[in-house]
Each structure stands twice: as structure tokens, then as C-alpha cells.
XYZ file of C-alpha atoms in Angstrom:
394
model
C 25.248 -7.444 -8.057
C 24.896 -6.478 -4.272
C 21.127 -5.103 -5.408
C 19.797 -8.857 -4.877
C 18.257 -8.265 -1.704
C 15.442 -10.110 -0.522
C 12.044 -8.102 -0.897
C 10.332 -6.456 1.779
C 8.101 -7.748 4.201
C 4.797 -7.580 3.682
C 3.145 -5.815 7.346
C 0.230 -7.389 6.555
C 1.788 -11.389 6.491
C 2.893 -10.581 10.474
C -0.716 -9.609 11.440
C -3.021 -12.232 12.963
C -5.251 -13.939 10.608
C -9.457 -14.154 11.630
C -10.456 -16.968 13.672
C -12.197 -18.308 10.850
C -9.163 -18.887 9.107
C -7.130 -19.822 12.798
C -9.897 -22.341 12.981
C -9.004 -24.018 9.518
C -6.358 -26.805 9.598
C -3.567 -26.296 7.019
C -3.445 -29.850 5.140
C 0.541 -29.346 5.451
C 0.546 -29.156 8.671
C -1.885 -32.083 9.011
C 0.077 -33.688 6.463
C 3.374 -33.480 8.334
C 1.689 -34.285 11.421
C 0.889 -37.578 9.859
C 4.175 -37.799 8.557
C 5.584 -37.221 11.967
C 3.684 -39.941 13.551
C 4.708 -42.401 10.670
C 8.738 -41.887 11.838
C 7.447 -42.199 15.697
C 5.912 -45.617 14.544
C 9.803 -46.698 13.064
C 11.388 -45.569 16.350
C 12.234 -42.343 15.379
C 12.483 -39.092 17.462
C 10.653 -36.111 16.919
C 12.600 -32.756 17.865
C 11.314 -29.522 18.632
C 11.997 -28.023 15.561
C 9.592 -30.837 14.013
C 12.563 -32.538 12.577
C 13.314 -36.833 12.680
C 16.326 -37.200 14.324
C 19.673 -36.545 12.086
C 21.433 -40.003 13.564
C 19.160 -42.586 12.995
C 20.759 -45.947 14.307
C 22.443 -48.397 11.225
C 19.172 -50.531 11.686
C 16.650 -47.462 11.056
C 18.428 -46.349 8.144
C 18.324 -49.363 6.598
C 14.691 -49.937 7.329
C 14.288 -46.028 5.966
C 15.808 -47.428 2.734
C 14.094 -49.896 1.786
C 11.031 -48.433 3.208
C 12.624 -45.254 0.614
C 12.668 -48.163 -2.132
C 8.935 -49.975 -1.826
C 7.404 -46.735 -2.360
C 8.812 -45.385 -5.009
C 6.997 -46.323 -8.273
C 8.714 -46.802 -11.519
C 12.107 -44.521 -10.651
C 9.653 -41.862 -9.339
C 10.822 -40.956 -5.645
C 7.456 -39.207 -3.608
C 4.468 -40.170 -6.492
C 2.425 -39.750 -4.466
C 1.146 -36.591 -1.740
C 1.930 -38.792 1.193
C 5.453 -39.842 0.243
C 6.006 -36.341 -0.473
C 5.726 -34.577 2.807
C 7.132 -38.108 4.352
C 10.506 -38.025 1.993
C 11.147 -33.999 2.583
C 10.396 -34.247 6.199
C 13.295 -37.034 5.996
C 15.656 -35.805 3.548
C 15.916 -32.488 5.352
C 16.234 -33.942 8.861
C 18.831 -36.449 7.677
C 20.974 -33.925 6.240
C 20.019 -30.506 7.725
C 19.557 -27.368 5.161
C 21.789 -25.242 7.637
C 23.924 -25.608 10.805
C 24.698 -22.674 12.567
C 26.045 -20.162 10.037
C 26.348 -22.482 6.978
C 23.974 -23.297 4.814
C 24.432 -26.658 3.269
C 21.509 -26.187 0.081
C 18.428 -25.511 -1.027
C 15.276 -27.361 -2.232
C 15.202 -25.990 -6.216
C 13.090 -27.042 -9.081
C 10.120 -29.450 -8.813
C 10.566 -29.816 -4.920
C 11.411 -26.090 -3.864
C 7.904 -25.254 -5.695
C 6.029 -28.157 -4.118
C 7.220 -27.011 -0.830
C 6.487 -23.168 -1.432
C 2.880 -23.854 -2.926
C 2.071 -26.388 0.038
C 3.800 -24.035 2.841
C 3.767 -20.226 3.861
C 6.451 -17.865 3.268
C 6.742 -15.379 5.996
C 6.229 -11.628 4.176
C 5.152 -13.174 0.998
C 1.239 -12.612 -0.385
C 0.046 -15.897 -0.797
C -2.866 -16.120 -3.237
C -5.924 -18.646 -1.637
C -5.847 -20.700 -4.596
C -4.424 -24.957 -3.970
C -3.158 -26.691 -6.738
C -2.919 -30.486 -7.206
C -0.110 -32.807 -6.550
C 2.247 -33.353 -8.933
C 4.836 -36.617 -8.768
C 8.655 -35.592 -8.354
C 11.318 -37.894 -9.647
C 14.191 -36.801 -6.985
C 15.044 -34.381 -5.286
C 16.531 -31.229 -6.651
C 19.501 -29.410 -4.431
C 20.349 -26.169 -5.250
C 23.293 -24.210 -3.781
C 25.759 -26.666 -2.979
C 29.065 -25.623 -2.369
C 31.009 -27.724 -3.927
C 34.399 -27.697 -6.610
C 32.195 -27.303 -9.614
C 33.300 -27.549 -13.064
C 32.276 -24.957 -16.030
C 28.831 -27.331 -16.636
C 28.372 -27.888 -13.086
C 30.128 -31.332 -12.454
C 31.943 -31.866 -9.000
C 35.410 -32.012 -10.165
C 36.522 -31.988 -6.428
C 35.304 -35.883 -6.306
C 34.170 -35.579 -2.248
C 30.941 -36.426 -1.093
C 28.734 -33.381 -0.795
C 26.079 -35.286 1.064
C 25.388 -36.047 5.138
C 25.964 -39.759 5.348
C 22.560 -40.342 7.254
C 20.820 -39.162 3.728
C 22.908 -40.321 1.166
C 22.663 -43.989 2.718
C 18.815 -43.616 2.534
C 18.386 -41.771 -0.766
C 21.363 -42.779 -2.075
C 23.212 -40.095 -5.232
C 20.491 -36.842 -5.835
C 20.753 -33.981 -8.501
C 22.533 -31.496 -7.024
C 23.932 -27.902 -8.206
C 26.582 -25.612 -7.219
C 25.868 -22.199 -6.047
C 26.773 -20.526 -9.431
C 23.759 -22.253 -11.816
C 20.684 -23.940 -11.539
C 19.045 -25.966 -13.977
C 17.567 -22.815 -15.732
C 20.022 -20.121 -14.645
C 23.369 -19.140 -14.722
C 26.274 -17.181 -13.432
C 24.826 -16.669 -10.508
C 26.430 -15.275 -7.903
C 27.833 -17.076 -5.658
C 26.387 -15.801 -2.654
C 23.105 -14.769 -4.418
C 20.966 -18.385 -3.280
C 21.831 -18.803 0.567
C 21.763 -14.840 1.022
C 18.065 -14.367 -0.630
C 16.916 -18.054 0.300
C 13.137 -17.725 1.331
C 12.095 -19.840 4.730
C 8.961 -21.819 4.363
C 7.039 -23.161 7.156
C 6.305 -26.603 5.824
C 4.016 -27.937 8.279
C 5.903 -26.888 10.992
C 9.134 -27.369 10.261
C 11.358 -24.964 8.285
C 12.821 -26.044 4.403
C 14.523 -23.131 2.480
C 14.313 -22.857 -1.141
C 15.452 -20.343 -3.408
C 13.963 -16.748 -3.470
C 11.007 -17.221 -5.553
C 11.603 -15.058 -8.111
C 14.920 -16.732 -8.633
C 12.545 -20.067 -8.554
C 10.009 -19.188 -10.438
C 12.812 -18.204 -13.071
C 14.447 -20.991 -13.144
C 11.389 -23.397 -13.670
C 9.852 -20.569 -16.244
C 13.486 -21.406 -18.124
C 13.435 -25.616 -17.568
C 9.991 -26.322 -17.810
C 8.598 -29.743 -16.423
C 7.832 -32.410 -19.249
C 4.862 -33.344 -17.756
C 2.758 -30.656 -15.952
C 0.076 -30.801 -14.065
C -3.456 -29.854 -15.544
C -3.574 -26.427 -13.272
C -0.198 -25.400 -15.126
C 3.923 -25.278 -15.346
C 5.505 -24.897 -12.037
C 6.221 -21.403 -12.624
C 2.958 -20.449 -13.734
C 1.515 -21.838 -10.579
C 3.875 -20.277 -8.348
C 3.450 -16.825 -9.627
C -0.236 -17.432 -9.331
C -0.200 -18.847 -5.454
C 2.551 -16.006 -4.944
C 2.746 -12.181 -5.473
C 6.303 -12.048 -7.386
C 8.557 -8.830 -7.115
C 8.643 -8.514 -11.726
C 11.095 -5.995 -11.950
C 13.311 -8.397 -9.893
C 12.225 -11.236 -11.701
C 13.332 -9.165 -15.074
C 16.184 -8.037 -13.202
C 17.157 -11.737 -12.926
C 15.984 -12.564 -16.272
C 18.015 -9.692 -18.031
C 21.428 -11.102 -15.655
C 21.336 -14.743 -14.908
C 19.660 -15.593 -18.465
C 19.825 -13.373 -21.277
C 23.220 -12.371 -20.902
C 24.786 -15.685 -20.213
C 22.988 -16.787 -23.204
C 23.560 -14.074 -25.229
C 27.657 -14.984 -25.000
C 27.110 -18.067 -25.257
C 25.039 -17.989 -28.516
C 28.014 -15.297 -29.597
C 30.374 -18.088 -28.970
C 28.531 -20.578 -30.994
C 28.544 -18.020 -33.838
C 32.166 -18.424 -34.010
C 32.477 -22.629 -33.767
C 29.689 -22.658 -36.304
C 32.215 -20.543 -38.811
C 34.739 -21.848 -38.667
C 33.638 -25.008 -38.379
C 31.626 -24.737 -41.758
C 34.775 -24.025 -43.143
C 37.053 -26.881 -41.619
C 34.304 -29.533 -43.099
C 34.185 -27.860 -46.229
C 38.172 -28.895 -46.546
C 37.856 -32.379 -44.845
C 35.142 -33.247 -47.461
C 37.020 -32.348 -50.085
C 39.886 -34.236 -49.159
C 37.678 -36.881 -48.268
C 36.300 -36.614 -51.758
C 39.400 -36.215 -53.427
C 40.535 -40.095 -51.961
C 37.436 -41.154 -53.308
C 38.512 -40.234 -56.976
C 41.772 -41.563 -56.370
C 40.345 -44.916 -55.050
C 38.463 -44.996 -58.341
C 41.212 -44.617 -60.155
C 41.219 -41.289 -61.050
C 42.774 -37.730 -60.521
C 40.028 -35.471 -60.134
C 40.117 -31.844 -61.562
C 39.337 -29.313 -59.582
C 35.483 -28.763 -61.155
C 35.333 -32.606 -60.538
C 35.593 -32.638 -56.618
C 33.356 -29.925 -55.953
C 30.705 -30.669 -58.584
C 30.544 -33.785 -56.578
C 30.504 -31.891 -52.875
C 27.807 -30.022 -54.920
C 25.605 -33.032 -55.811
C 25.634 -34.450 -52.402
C 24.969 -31.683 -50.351
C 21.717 -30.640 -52.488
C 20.587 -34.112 -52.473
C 20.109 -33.524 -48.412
C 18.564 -30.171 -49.100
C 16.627 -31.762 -51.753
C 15.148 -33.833 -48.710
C 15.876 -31.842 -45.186
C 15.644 -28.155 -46.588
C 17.327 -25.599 -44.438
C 14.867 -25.087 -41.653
C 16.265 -27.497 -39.439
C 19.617 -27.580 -37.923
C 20.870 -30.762 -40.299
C 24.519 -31.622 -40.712
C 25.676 -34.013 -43.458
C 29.055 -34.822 -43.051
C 29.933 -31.816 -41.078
C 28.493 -29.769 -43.208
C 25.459 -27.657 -41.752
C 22.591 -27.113 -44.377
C 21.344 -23.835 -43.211
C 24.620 -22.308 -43.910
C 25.483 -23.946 -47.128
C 26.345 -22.494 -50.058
C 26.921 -23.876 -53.336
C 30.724 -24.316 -54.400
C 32.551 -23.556 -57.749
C 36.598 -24.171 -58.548
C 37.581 -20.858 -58.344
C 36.852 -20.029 -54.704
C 39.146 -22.950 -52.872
C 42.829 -23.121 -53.341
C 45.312 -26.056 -53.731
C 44.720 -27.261 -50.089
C 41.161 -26.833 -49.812
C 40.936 -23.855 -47.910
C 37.731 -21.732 -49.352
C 39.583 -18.730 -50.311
C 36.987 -16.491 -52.100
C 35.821 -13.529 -49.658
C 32.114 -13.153 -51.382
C 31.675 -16.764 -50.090
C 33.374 -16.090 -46.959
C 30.885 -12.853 -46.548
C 27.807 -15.064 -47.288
C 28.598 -17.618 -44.646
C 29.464 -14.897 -42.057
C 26.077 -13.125 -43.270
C 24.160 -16.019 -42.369
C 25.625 -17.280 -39.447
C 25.151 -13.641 -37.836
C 21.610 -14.120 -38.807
C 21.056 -17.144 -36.982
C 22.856 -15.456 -33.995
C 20.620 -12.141 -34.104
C 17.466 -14.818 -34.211
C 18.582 -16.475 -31.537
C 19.593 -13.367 -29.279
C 16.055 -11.556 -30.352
C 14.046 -14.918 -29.055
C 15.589 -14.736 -25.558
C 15.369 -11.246 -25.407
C 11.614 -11.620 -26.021
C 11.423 -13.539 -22.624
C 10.555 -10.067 -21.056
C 7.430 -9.463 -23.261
C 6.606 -13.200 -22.146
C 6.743 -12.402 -18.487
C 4.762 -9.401 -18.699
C 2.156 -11.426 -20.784
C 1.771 -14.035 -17.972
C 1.961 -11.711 -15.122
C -0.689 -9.261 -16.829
C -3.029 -12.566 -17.051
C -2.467 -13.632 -13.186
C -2.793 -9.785 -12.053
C -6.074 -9.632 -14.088
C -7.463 -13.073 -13.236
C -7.036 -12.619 -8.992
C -8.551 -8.880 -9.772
C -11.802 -10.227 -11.376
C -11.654 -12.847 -8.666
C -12.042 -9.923 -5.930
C -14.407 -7.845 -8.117
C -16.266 -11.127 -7.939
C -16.150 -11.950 -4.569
């Protein structure tokens, strides 16, 4: 994996723009301007780097809470543009992104692509094209190093946060440097190595290489998008993405994670089928018993039988229904002869029918992620072409 480099510089990012453009006030930098001025107001230092101070006194950071508090709306942390570049400027000033050598995370999902489209990304094309705001819940920290657990979980118990922020902000999502909310097995020096600097107004926030971020939001879409678009959608229209990287990534830190995990599942949902096949009919079997009477071995499964197609009767098998244990979309009607005394379904023609199917579902399953490629180059042929007939316009 030492091919994840970061992509070239673009010469023509370094050059100076026209005055016309000099003479045109970014909004983020106005933005964080105002922002700036706001934390003056509360007593609050402005460093060079265009930073609040990292040590606010017990007194501010309890006024920056439950300032943090009366403007959030409904759960919702920065709803609005304002709180926005006020609560990044903050969170990343009370606990700094990097200190000398180490860095401590990244802004990912939602916030890492509200950042990149609002900022500019030294030797990255950005498009001229602004996109509304869009209200962020919390903020999402990728590339924490941290004890993780195999679902991400910080098994090591300690704090991962600066104190400053966590007494503001109080507990944030946060991942390790191995997975993101959309990706996985990464490795684990892939996100601070490629992380991309944005000027945000003046001040610098790193988020994740945007092809890694664009990924990642293409793979855990937003519930509620904007009207312009998905979050990756817009970032691969403000931004010119590298695509064979981004189907290098897609091809390593999604399909093939998914791919043995799907394999896995093939296996649980085998065997499993079988185990619940023998617990019903034991199940089944007390059932005579508690009636009274001792069922034959056409009795017990005639009445597995029954059952089971009265849910088919009403689910079908397109949908992933269990009843009992018992998965629909694998079933297959029982007779006497194919279980033995304990229960154990013995017969190999019903053994290769179950195995037949569940492989099916697995190939299905495999074929729609693998199909994520012809996706990408869908939607990056549309953004290519629309920015083209833009210019032939122009």
C-alpha cells in the first residue's frame, strides 16, 4: 500500500490569481474574520496562526459551553453558517489538529466536506461553483489514534480528547485511523500521511485526502442532503478528483473488505439455517409432547412445513425475513426422510440447495459492490461533461 501518495501539485494553484479575483473577498475568510472578532468580544486571544487560544481560563470555557449549548437547535451542533465557521474555528483551536510531528485527527464526513467546499486546498483545481449550507449534527474526527476494537470502539477506555474541547463540546464521533464511517482497513498511516491542508479562512484544518473523503461520504451518504446534492457529489464537482485513485481506494478500502465480509456472512447464514432448522424441531417436538402426544416423524415437520409457508404465504422471499430463525429466502420445504433422530438435516440434495442459494445471495451481493466502479465513472463522466459545456459556454 505505499502507492497512496498524495497527488501532485497543480503549477497552476501556486500562480497568482488576477486582481479581479485578488479584489474579491472570500466569504470564509470574511466569515472567520467575523468569527474571530466574536471570541475577541468573550476575552479570547487571537494568535497568529488565526487560532483562539488553546487554554481558555475555567470561566471562558464555561461561558464557551453554554454559549456551545444556546445555539445549538434541536441536538444539531453548527445549524446554522455562522455557528459553523464559529464552532470549527473553536473546536480546532481548543484541541489542535497537530503539534509538532503528531497529528492528533482529522475533520471527516459532513465537516471535512464543509470545510473543503468553503476553503482552498493548496494544488487542488477548485471548480468556481458555491454550494449552500448544510446543518451538521457534530463533529466528525477521523484518524484518531486510539486502542480501537474490530468495529471501531475505544477498548483502551482513555480520553482521546484535549480537555479545553471536550469540556466545551463535551463526547464527539470519533474514528480510529484504520476505518471511517464508509471505509475500511485502512492503513494505518494512510489518513495523517495523505491528509489535505485547507486554508479555512485563514487558519489551517486538515481533513482527509479528498478522494479518500469523497469515498467515504459516496459510501455513507447523508440522510438529508442538501438540494445542490450528496456531499460527495458536491465535492467532486467543487474539486478535480484523481479517479483512478479514487477506484484505487474503492477497489482496497471497500470492495474487498466487503467482499470478505459478505464471504463470511455466507458461512453464518449456513449454518445457521441449519442450527434453526434443529431448534425448531425440537421446539416443535415439546409442543406435541405438551399436547399430549408423541409425534411421528411426518408429524413434526409437516407442522415446520405449515408454519413456515404461512410466512411465505404473507412475506414471500424477497425480503430478508426470519421466522423463528428460520430465513425465508433460503427455505426449503422439509420431508421425514432428510433429518435424522436428532434433528440434524442429513439429506445432501437439501444440503446442496441451501448452499446453492446462499452462494447466490453472496455472488448478488459481491456483483452490487463491484458495480460501484461503473457508478463512479457514471458520476464523474456527468461532472467532467457539465464544467466542459460550462467553458464551451462561457
Amino acid at each position: 500500500m505505499d502507492n497512496f501518495e498524495k497527488p501532485p501539485i497543480n503549477p497552476s494553484e501556486l500562480q497568482p490569481q488576477p486582481e479581479a479575483q485578488q479584489e474579491k473577498p472570500r466569504k470564509d475568510v470574511e466569515a472567520v474574520k467575523e468569527a474571530q472578532n466574536f471570541f475577541r468580544s468573550l476575552g479570547l486571544a487571537v494568535e497568529n496562526d488565526g487560532l483562539i487560544t488553546k487554554e481558555p481560563t475555567e470561566e471562558q470555557l464555561a461561558k464557551l459551553r453554554e454559549w456551545h449549548e444556546q445555539t445549538r437547535d434541536g441536538g444539531i451542533d453548527m445549524p446554522t453558517e455562522k455557528a459553523f465557521y464559529e464552532k470549527v474555528l473553536l473546536a480546532i483551536s481548543l484541541w489542535r489538529q497537530q503539534e509538532g510531528e503528531k497529528t492528533n485527527y482529522l475533520l471527516g464526513k459532513g465537516t471535512g466536506v464543509e470545510v473543503s467546499l468553503r476553503g482552498n486546498i493548496a494544488g487542488r483545481i477548485k471548480r468556481p461553483i458555491e454550494f449552500s449550507y448544510r446543518s451538521h449534527s457534530d463533529f466528525e474526527l477521523y484518524g484518531v489514534d486510539y486502542e480501537a476494537g474490530e468495529n471501531g470502539a475505544n477498548i483502551g477506555g482513555k480520553s482521546v480528547y484535549a480537555e479545553p474541547f471536550v469540556k466545551v463540546f463535551g463526547s464527539q464521533e470519533y474514528f480510529p485511523v484504520t476505518k471511517t464511517k464508509g471505509l475500511k482497513n485502512i492503513p494505518p498511516t494512510l489518513l495523517h500521511e495523505t491528509a489535505e491542508v485547507v486554508d479555512f479562512g485563514g487558519a489551517s484544518a486538515l481533513v482527509p485526502q479528498l478522494e479518500l473523503l469523497f469515498l467515504d461520504k459516496y459510501m455513507a451518504r447523508e440522510s438529508t442532503p442538501r438540494q445542490e446534492g450528496h456531499d460527495a457529489e458536491l465535492l467532486a464537482r467543487q474539486y478535480v478528483l484523481d479517479h483512478a485513485k479514487t477506484h484505487q481506494y474503492l477497489d482496497q478500502l471497500v470492495i474487498e473488505p466487503a467482499v470478505a465480509q459478505i464471504q463470511a456472512q455466507t458461512q453464518r447464514d449456513y449454518q445457521g439455517q441449519l442450527d434453526n432448522i434443529k431448534r425448531n424441531i425440537a421446539f416443535t417436538r415439546r409442543e406435541f409432547e405438551e399436547e399430549g402426544v408423541d409425534p411421528a416423524p411426518q408429524d413434526l415437520i409437516a407442522r415446520i412445513n405449515e408454519r413456515i409457508q404461512s410466512m411465505l404465504d404473507i412475506h414471500g422471499t424477497k425480503k430478508s425475513i426470519s421466522y423463528s430463525g428460520i430465513r425465508l429466502n433460503l427455505w426449503q420445504a422439509l420431508t421425514p426422510e432428510q433429518i435424522d433422530a436428532e434433528g440434524n438435516v442429513v439429506n445432501q440434495e437439501f444440503l446442496q440447495g441451501l448452499e446453492a442459494r446462499v452462494k447466490e445471495m453472496e455472488t448478488a451481493a459481491i456483483e452490487r459492490y463491484k458495480n460501484k466502479h461503473q457508478e463512479l465513472d457514471k458520476l464523474f463522466d456527468e461532472i467532467d461533461n457539465e464544467f466542459a459545456e460550462g467553458k464551451k459556454a462561457g
